[in-house]
């Protein structure tokens, strides 16, 4: 077996953040799709990992702990995946708890903006549906707008109300890049820059970000993402090589019927070292 071509999916969400499935259902679906190595990476949240790990053990699918930390770098929101983190790390746990507390205040502000647009009671409705009252994300509001038939799709909800610069968009400052990477490293994990194709950065600023990321101890980049085009996979494979970063592969699955499916992405190009290369995954021998 070539370790580069295993069906690894190291980016997925459950209803512990803005996904819709239970953690164990995400694992079951990954298994059905032929994924043999996976991580559940909820936003600023680790509480779903326990149930996912238990189900992965039952099904015999290799599982690593993970999360996706929200970061602000030079006014841009970035997402940093922490893979193989220890769950009992005080610094990581208190760091993400603070992010979640700030999410509550932000969710109330989003709701106030919607109120002013005549869409009332959004915070109350959303907070009654979420798994954790301190983990409310924009997709929860997007689903409310679709449920109330104010928008016909999730995408439209972002385009009309919740996306950057739209009337219910609340600018927010998340953790710093240094904080996120420090917490992940203190927890013994690997920091990976998630879906780099989604950030609106010109190539000069992207290079600046990648050198800074490396200087802080970042080790990987999500070369293959469910949200990347083939051209973007190639660009980020070349950048992984240039900056000496390991490559990761993840769908960013959130829900059944959404834009991406678990485990259905191209493989990492073989000149990129996979982030899982030396993980000694049961059943996955390096050749
Ligand atoms: P938040 O962390 O609350 O800002 O929510 C961010 C999440 O919203 C992302 O992880 C995506 O799941 C989703 N999202 C962000 N922008 C869009 C968009 N334009 N269209 C659809 N989903 C989006
Ligand atoms: Mn999300
Ligand atoms: Mn993300
Ligand atoms: Mn994600």
Short mmCIF file of C-alpha atoms and ligand atoms in Angstrom, two decimals:
data_model
loop_
_atom_site.label_atom_id
_atom_site.label_comp_id
_atom_site.label_asym_id
_atom_site.label_seq_id
_atom_site.Cartn_x
_atom_site.Cartn_y
_atom_site.Cartn_z
CA UNK A 1 0.00 0.00 0.00
CA UNK A 2 1.19 3.49 -0.88
CA UNK A 3 0.65 5.66 2.19
CA UNK A 4 -0.05 8.73 -0.03
CA UNK A 5 -3.07 7.15 -1.65
CA UNK A 6 -5.03 5.86 1.32
CA UNK A 7 -8.51 7.32 1.67
CA UNK A 8 -7.74 9.76 4.46
CA UNK A 9 -10.31 12.42 5.36
CA UNK A 10 -8.93 14.69 8.06
CA UNK A 11 -11.58 17.42 8.06
CA UNK A 12 -15.23 16.93 9.01
CA UNK A 13 -17.95 18.41 11.20
CA UNK A 14 -20.69 17.07 13.45
CA UNK A 15 -23.60 18.64 15.30
CA UNK A 16 -21.15 19.57 18.06
CA UNK A 17 -20.38 22.56 15.81
CA UNK A 18 -22.05 23.49 12.49
CA UNK A 19 -22.54 20.01 11.01
CA UNK A 20 -25.87 18.22 11.20
CA UNK A 21 -24.96 14.57 11.96
CA UNK A 22 -24.07 13.09 15.33
CA UNK A 23 -20.33 12.40 15.65
CA UNK A 24 -20.95 8.65 15.43
CA UNK A 25 -23.02 9.15 12.25
CA UNK A 26 -20.15 11.09 10.65
CA UNK A 27 -17.86 8.14 11.38
CA UNK A 28 -20.39 5.63 10.01
CA UNK A 29 -20.77 7.64 6.83
CA UNK A 30 -17.00 7.99 6.41
CA UNK A 31 -16.69 4.23 6.80
CA UNK A 32 -19.43 3.65 4.19
CA UNK A 33 -17.61 5.97 1.78
CA UNK A 34 -14.43 3.93 2.10
CA UNK A 35 -12.47 6.30 4.34
CA UNK A 36 -9.84 4.37 6.33
CA UNK A 37 -8.30 7.24 8.32
CA UNK A 38 -10.36 10.13 9.62
CA UNK A 39 -10.56 13.08 11.98
CA UNK A 40 -13.60 14.89 13.31
CA UNK A 41 -12.62 18.57 13.34
CA UNK A 42 -15.44 20.62 14.82
CA UNK A 43 -15.04 24.39 15.02
CA UNK A 44 -13.42 25.44 18.33
CA UNK A 45 -14.79 22.30 19.91
CA UNK A 46 -13.57 18.88 21.08
CA UNK A 47 -16.64 17.49 22.82
CA UNK A 48 -17.77 15.40 19.84
CA UNK A 49 -14.51 13.52 19.61
CA UNK A 50 -15.28 10.98 22.35
CA UNK A 51 -18.37 9.49 20.68
CA UNK A 52 -16.68 9.56 17.27
CA UNK A 53 -13.60 7.78 18.55
CA UNK A 54 -15.67 5.07 20.23
CA UNK A 55 -17.66 4.42 17.03
CA UNK A 56 -14.45 4.39 14.94
CA UNK A 57 -13.00 1.73 17.24
CA UNK A 58 -16.13 -0.42 16.79
CA UNK A 59 -15.98 -0.09 13.01
CA UNK A 60 -12.20 -0.52 12.75
CA UNK A 61 -11.56 2.81 11.04
CA UNK A 62 -8.39 4.65 12.10
CA UNK A 63 -9.30 7.82 13.96
CA UNK A 64 -7.31 10.81 15.14
CA UNK A 65 -8.57 13.59 17.39
CA UNK A 66 -8.96 17.01 15.85
CA UNK A 67 -10.54 20.44 15.78
CA UNK A 68 -10.65 23.55 13.58
CA UNK A 69 -9.64 26.76 15.35
CA UNK A 70 -10.93 30.14 14.17
CA UNK A 71 -8.13 32.70 13.77
CA UNK A 72 -7.77 36.31 12.69
CA UNK A 73 -4.57 37.18 10.84
CA UNK A 74 -4.17 40.66 9.35
CA UNK A 75 -7.96 41.16 9.26
CA UNK A 76 -8.52 37.84 7.48
CA UNK A 77 -10.33 34.93 9.13
CA UNK A 78 -8.28 31.74 8.82
CA UNK A 79 -9.05 28.22 9.98
CA UNK A 80 -6.31 26.13 11.56
CA UNK A 81 -6.79 22.41 11.99
CA UNK A 82 -5.23 20.79 15.04
CA UNK A 83 -4.73 17.07 14.41
CA UNK A 84 -3.80 14.41 16.97
CA UNK A 85 -4.27 16.75 19.90
CA UNK A 86 -4.40 15.46 23.45
CA UNK A 87 -7.81 16.16 24.90
CA UNK A 88 -6.63 16.99 28.41
CA UNK A 89 -4.46 19.97 27.46
CA UNK A 90 -5.44 22.89 29.72
CA UNK A 91 -4.15 25.61 27.37
CA UNK A 92 -6.02 24.24 24.36
CA UNK A 93 -9.23 23.65 26.30
CA UNK A 94 -9.26 27.10 27.89
CA UNK A 95 -8.30 28.77 24.58
CA UNK A 96 -11.23 27.29 22.70
CA UNK A 97 -13.58 27.90 25.62
CA UNK A 98 -12.82 31.62 25.36
CA UNK A 99 -13.51 31.55 21.59
CA UNK A 100 -16.85 29.89 22.29
CA UNK A 101 -17.80 32.51 24.89
CA UNK A 102 -17.11 35.23 22.33
CA UNK A 103 -19.26 33.29 19.86
CA UNK A 104 -22.26 33.69 22.19
CA UNK A 105 -21.96 37.51 22.19
CA UNK A 106 -21.46 37.45 18.41
CA UNK A 107 -24.52 35.25 17.88
CA UNK A 108 -26.62 37.73 19.88
CA UNK A 109 -25.32 40.55 17.68
CA UNK A 110 -26.12 38.59 14.50
CA UNK A 111 -29.60 38.06 15.90
CA UNK A 112 -30.00 41.79 16.67
CA UNK A 113 -29.04 42.62 13.09
CA UNK A 114 -31.63 40.16 11.83
CA UNK A 115 -34.19 41.69 14.23
CA UNK A 116 -33.60 45.07 12.63
CA UNK A 117 -34.32 43.47 9.26
CA UNK A 118 -37.63 42.15 10.60
CA UNK A 119 -36.40 38.60 11.22
CA UNK A 120 -37.16 38.18 14.88
CA UNK A 121 -36.17 35.80 17.65
CA UNK A 122 -33.30 34.16 15.78
CA UNK A 123 -30.99 33.78 18.78
CA UNK A 124 -33.67 32.07 20.89
CA UNK A 125 -34.62 29.71 18.08
CA UNK A 126 -31.05 28.80 17.20
CA UNK A 127 -29.90 28.38 20.79
CA UNK A 128 -32.72 25.91 21.42
CA UNK A 129 -31.57 23.73 18.52
CA UNK A 130 -27.80 23.62 18.94
CA UNK A 131 -25.94 20.86 20.76
CA UNK A 132 -23.92 23.34 22.83
CA UNK A 133 -25.37 26.77 23.62
CA UNK A 134 -21.85 28.20 23.40
CA UNK A 135 -21.20 26.87 19.90
CA UNK A 136 -23.36 28.88 17.55
CA UNK A 137 -21.99 29.47 14.06
CA UNK A 138 -23.33 31.24 10.99
CA UNK A 139 -24.66 28.03 9.39
CA UNK A 140 -27.15 27.76 12.26
CA UNK A 141 -28.57 31.13 11.21
CA UNK A 142 -28.42 30.14 7.54
CA UNK A 143 -30.55 27.07 8.25
CA UNK A 144 -33.05 29.23 10.18
CA UNK A 145 -33.39 31.56 7.17
CA UNK A 146 -34.09 28.55 4.94
CA UNK A 147 -36.53 27.01 7.46
CA UNK A 148 -38.46 30.25 7.65
CA UNK A 149 -38.47 30.39 3.82
CA UNK A 150 -36.76 33.77 3.85
CA UNK A 151 -34.02 32.23 1.71
CA UNK A 152 -34.36 29.34 -0.68
CA UNK A 153 -30.90 27.93 0.01
CA UNK A 154 -28.05 27.95 2.48
CA UNK A 155 -25.90 29.66 -0.15
CA UNK A 156 -28.45 32.42 -0.63
CA UNK A 157 -28.53 32.99 3.16
CA UNK A 158 -24.80 33.75 3.08
CA UNK A 159 -25.07 35.83 -0.10
CA UNK A 160 -27.94 37.97 1.18
CA UNK A 161 -27.45 38.11 4.95
CA UNK A 162 -24.50 36.38 6.60
CA UNK A 163 -21.50 36.65 4.27
CA UNK A 164 -18.80 39.31 4.68
CA UNK A 165 -20.26 42.79 4.26
CA UNK A 166 -23.88 41.61 4.20
CA UNK A 167 -26.42 43.16 6.61
CA UNK A 168 -26.21 40.48 9.32
CA UNK A 169 -22.43 40.08 9.12
CA UNK A 170 -20.72 40.94 12.40
CA UNK A 171 -16.97 41.54 12.11
CA UNK A 172 -15.20 39.48 14.72
CA UNK A 173 -11.68 39.02 16.06
CA UNK A 174 -10.83 35.37 16.70
CA UNK A 175 -7.67 33.90 18.28
CA UNK A 176 -4.29 34.97 16.92
CA UNK A 177 -2.38 32.60 14.63
CA UNK A 178 0.32 32.30 17.26
CA UNK A 179 -2.18 31.38 19.98
CA UNK A 180 -3.86 28.71 17.87
CA UNK A 181 -0.58 27.08 16.85
CA UNK A 182 0.78 27.26 20.41
CA UNK A 183 -2.33 25.58 21.85
CA UNK A 184 -2.17 22.80 19.24
CA UNK A 185 1.52 22.21 19.87
CA UNK A 186 1.12 22.28 23.64
CA UNK A 187 -1.51 19.57 23.12
CA UNK A 188 1.07 17.54 21.17
CA UNK A 189 -0.80 18.03 17.89
CA UNK A 190 0.01 19.09 14.35
CA UNK A 191 -1.19 22.50 13.07
CA UNK A 192 -2.50 22.46 9.50
CA UNK A 193 -3.71 25.46 7.50
CA UNK A 194 -7.24 24.50 6.41
CA UNK A 195 -8.66 25.07 2.88
CA UNK A 196 -6.06 27.68 1.81
CA UNK A 197 -7.95 28.25 -1.45
CA UNK A 198 -10.77 29.94 0.41
CA UNK A 199 -8.84 32.94 1.67
CA UNK A 200 -8.88 36.11 -0.39
CA UNK A 201 -5.11 36.69 -0.39
CA UNK A 202 -2.90 37.72 -3.30
CA UNK A 203 0.18 35.57 -3.88
CA UNK A 204 2.49 37.95 -2.01
CA UNK A 205 0.32 37.94 1.09
CA UNK A 206 -0.16 34.19 0.81
CA UNK A 207 3.60 33.69 0.83
CA UNK A 208 3.88 36.00 3.84
CA UNK A 209 1.23 33.95 5.64
CA UNK A 210 2.95 30.66 4.85
CA UNK A 211 6.36 31.83 6.04
CA UNK A 212 4.82 33.22 9.23
CA UNK A 213 2.82 30.00 9.72
CA UNK A 214 6.02 27.93 9.39
CA UNK A 215 7.97 30.24 11.71
CA UNK A 216 5.32 29.72 14.41
CA UNK A 217 5.56 25.94 14.16
CA UNK A 218 2.77 25.22 11.67
CA UNK A 219 3.53 21.91 9.96
CA UNK A 220 0.88 21.18 7.38
CA UNK A 221 -1.35 22.58 4.68
CA UNK A 222 -4.63 21.15 3.40
CA UNK A 223 -3.51 20.63 -0.18
CA UNK A 224 -6.58 18.56 -1.03
CA UNK A 225 -9.87 19.97 0.22
CA UNK A 226 -13.43 19.16 -0.80
CA UNK A 227 -13.74 22.86 -1.59
CA UNK A 228 -10.63 23.12 -3.80
CA UNK A 229 -10.63 23.00 -7.58
CA UNK A 230 -8.08 20.75 -9.30
CA UNK A 231 -6.02 23.86 -10.10
CA UNK A 232 -6.05 24.90 -6.43
CA UNK A 233 -4.89 21.43 -5.35
CA UNK A 234 -1.94 21.83 -7.72
CA UNK A 235 -1.09 25.33 -6.50
CA UNK A 236 -1.14 24.29 -2.85
CA UNK A 237 0.81 21.10 -3.55
CA UNK A 238 3.57 23.25 -5.06
CA UNK A 239 3.44 25.61 -2.07
CA UNK A 240 3.58 22.68 0.38
CA UNK A 241 6.75 21.53 -1.37
CA UNK A 242 8.23 25.04 -1.49
CA UNK A 243 7.62 25.74 2.21
CA UNK A 244 8.47 22.22 3.44
CA UNK A 245 4.96 21.67 4.75
CA UNK A 246 3.26 18.30 4.93
CA UNK A 247 0.10 17.89 2.90
CA UNK A 248 -3.31 17.10 4.33
CA UNK A 249 -6.49 15.84 2.69
CA UNK A 250 -9.96 16.65 4.00
CA UNK A 251 -13.48 17.01 2.68
CA UNK A 252 -14.81 19.63 5.16
CA UNK A 253 -18.02 17.60 5.24
CA UNK A 254 -20.90 19.27 7.15
CA UNK A 255 -24.11 17.53 6.10
CA UNK A 256 -25.69 14.97 3.81
CA UNK A 257 -26.70 16.66 0.56
CA UNK A 258 -24.20 19.48 1.10
CA UNK A 259 -21.59 20.52 -1.46
CA UNK A 260 -19.00 17.92 -0.38
CA UNK A 261 -18.99 14.25 0.60
CA UNK A 262 -16.67 12.38 2.95
CA UNK A 263 -13.66 10.77 1.30
CA UNK A 264 -14.47 11.81 -2.29
CA UNK A 265 -11.45 13.95 -3.12
CA UNK A 266 -8.41 13.43 -5.33
CA UNK A 267 -5.29 11.93 -3.77
CA UNK A 268 -2.36 14.00 -2.65
CA UNK A 269 0.22 14.38 -5.41
CA UNK A 270 3.07 11.97 -4.69
CA UNK A 271 5.74 14.68 -4.33
CA UNK A 272 3.91 15.97 -1.22
CA UNK A 273 4.60 14.22 2.12
CA UNK A 274 1.30 13.31 3.75
CA UNK A 275 0.76 14.70 7.23
CA UNK A 276 -0.09 11.11 8.31
CA UNK A 277 3.15 9.68 6.90
CA UNK A 278 4.70 8.69 10.25
CA UNK A 279 1.56 8.11 12.28
CA UNK A 280 1.86 4.30 12.39
CA UNK A 281 -1.79 3.84 11.59
CA UNK A 282 -3.02 0.29 12.22
CA UNK A 283 -3.51 -1.50 8.91
CA UNK A 284 -1.62 1.17 6.95
CA UNK A 285 1.99 0.15 6.50
CA UNK A 286 4.42 2.57 4.89
CA UNK A 287 6.16 1.24 1.79
P1 LIG B 1 -18.56 31.05 11.64
O1 LIG B 1 -17.39 30.31 12.22
O2 LIG B 1 -19.69 31.19 12.61
O3 LIG B 1 -18.16 32.34 10.99
O4 LIG B 1 -19.15 30.11 10.49
C1 LIG B 1 -18.27 29.70 9.48
C2 LIG B 1 -18.86 28.52 8.75
O5 LIG B 1 -19.89 28.97 7.89
C3 LIG B 1 -17.85 27.83 7.85
O6 LIG B 1 -17.14 26.85 8.56
C4 LIG B 1 -18.73 27.21 6.81
O7 LIG B 1 -19.26 26.00 7.32
C5 LIG B 1 -19.86 28.21 6.67
N1 LIG B 1 -19.70 29.22 5.60
C6 LIG B 1 -18.94 30.33 5.64
N2 LIG B 1 -19.09 31.06 4.51
C7 LIG B 1 -19.96 30.40 3.75
C8 LIG B 1 -20.54 30.63 2.47
N3 LIG B 1 -20.24 31.71 1.75
N4 LIG B 1 -21.40 29.70 1.99
C9 LIG B 1 -21.72 28.63 2.70
N5 LIG B 1 -21.20 28.35 3.92
C10 LIG B 1 -20.35 29.22 4.44
MN1 LIG B 2 -18.21 25.09 9.16
MN1 LIG B 3 -13.16 26.06 7.73
MN1 LIG B 4 -14.32 22.93 8.40
#
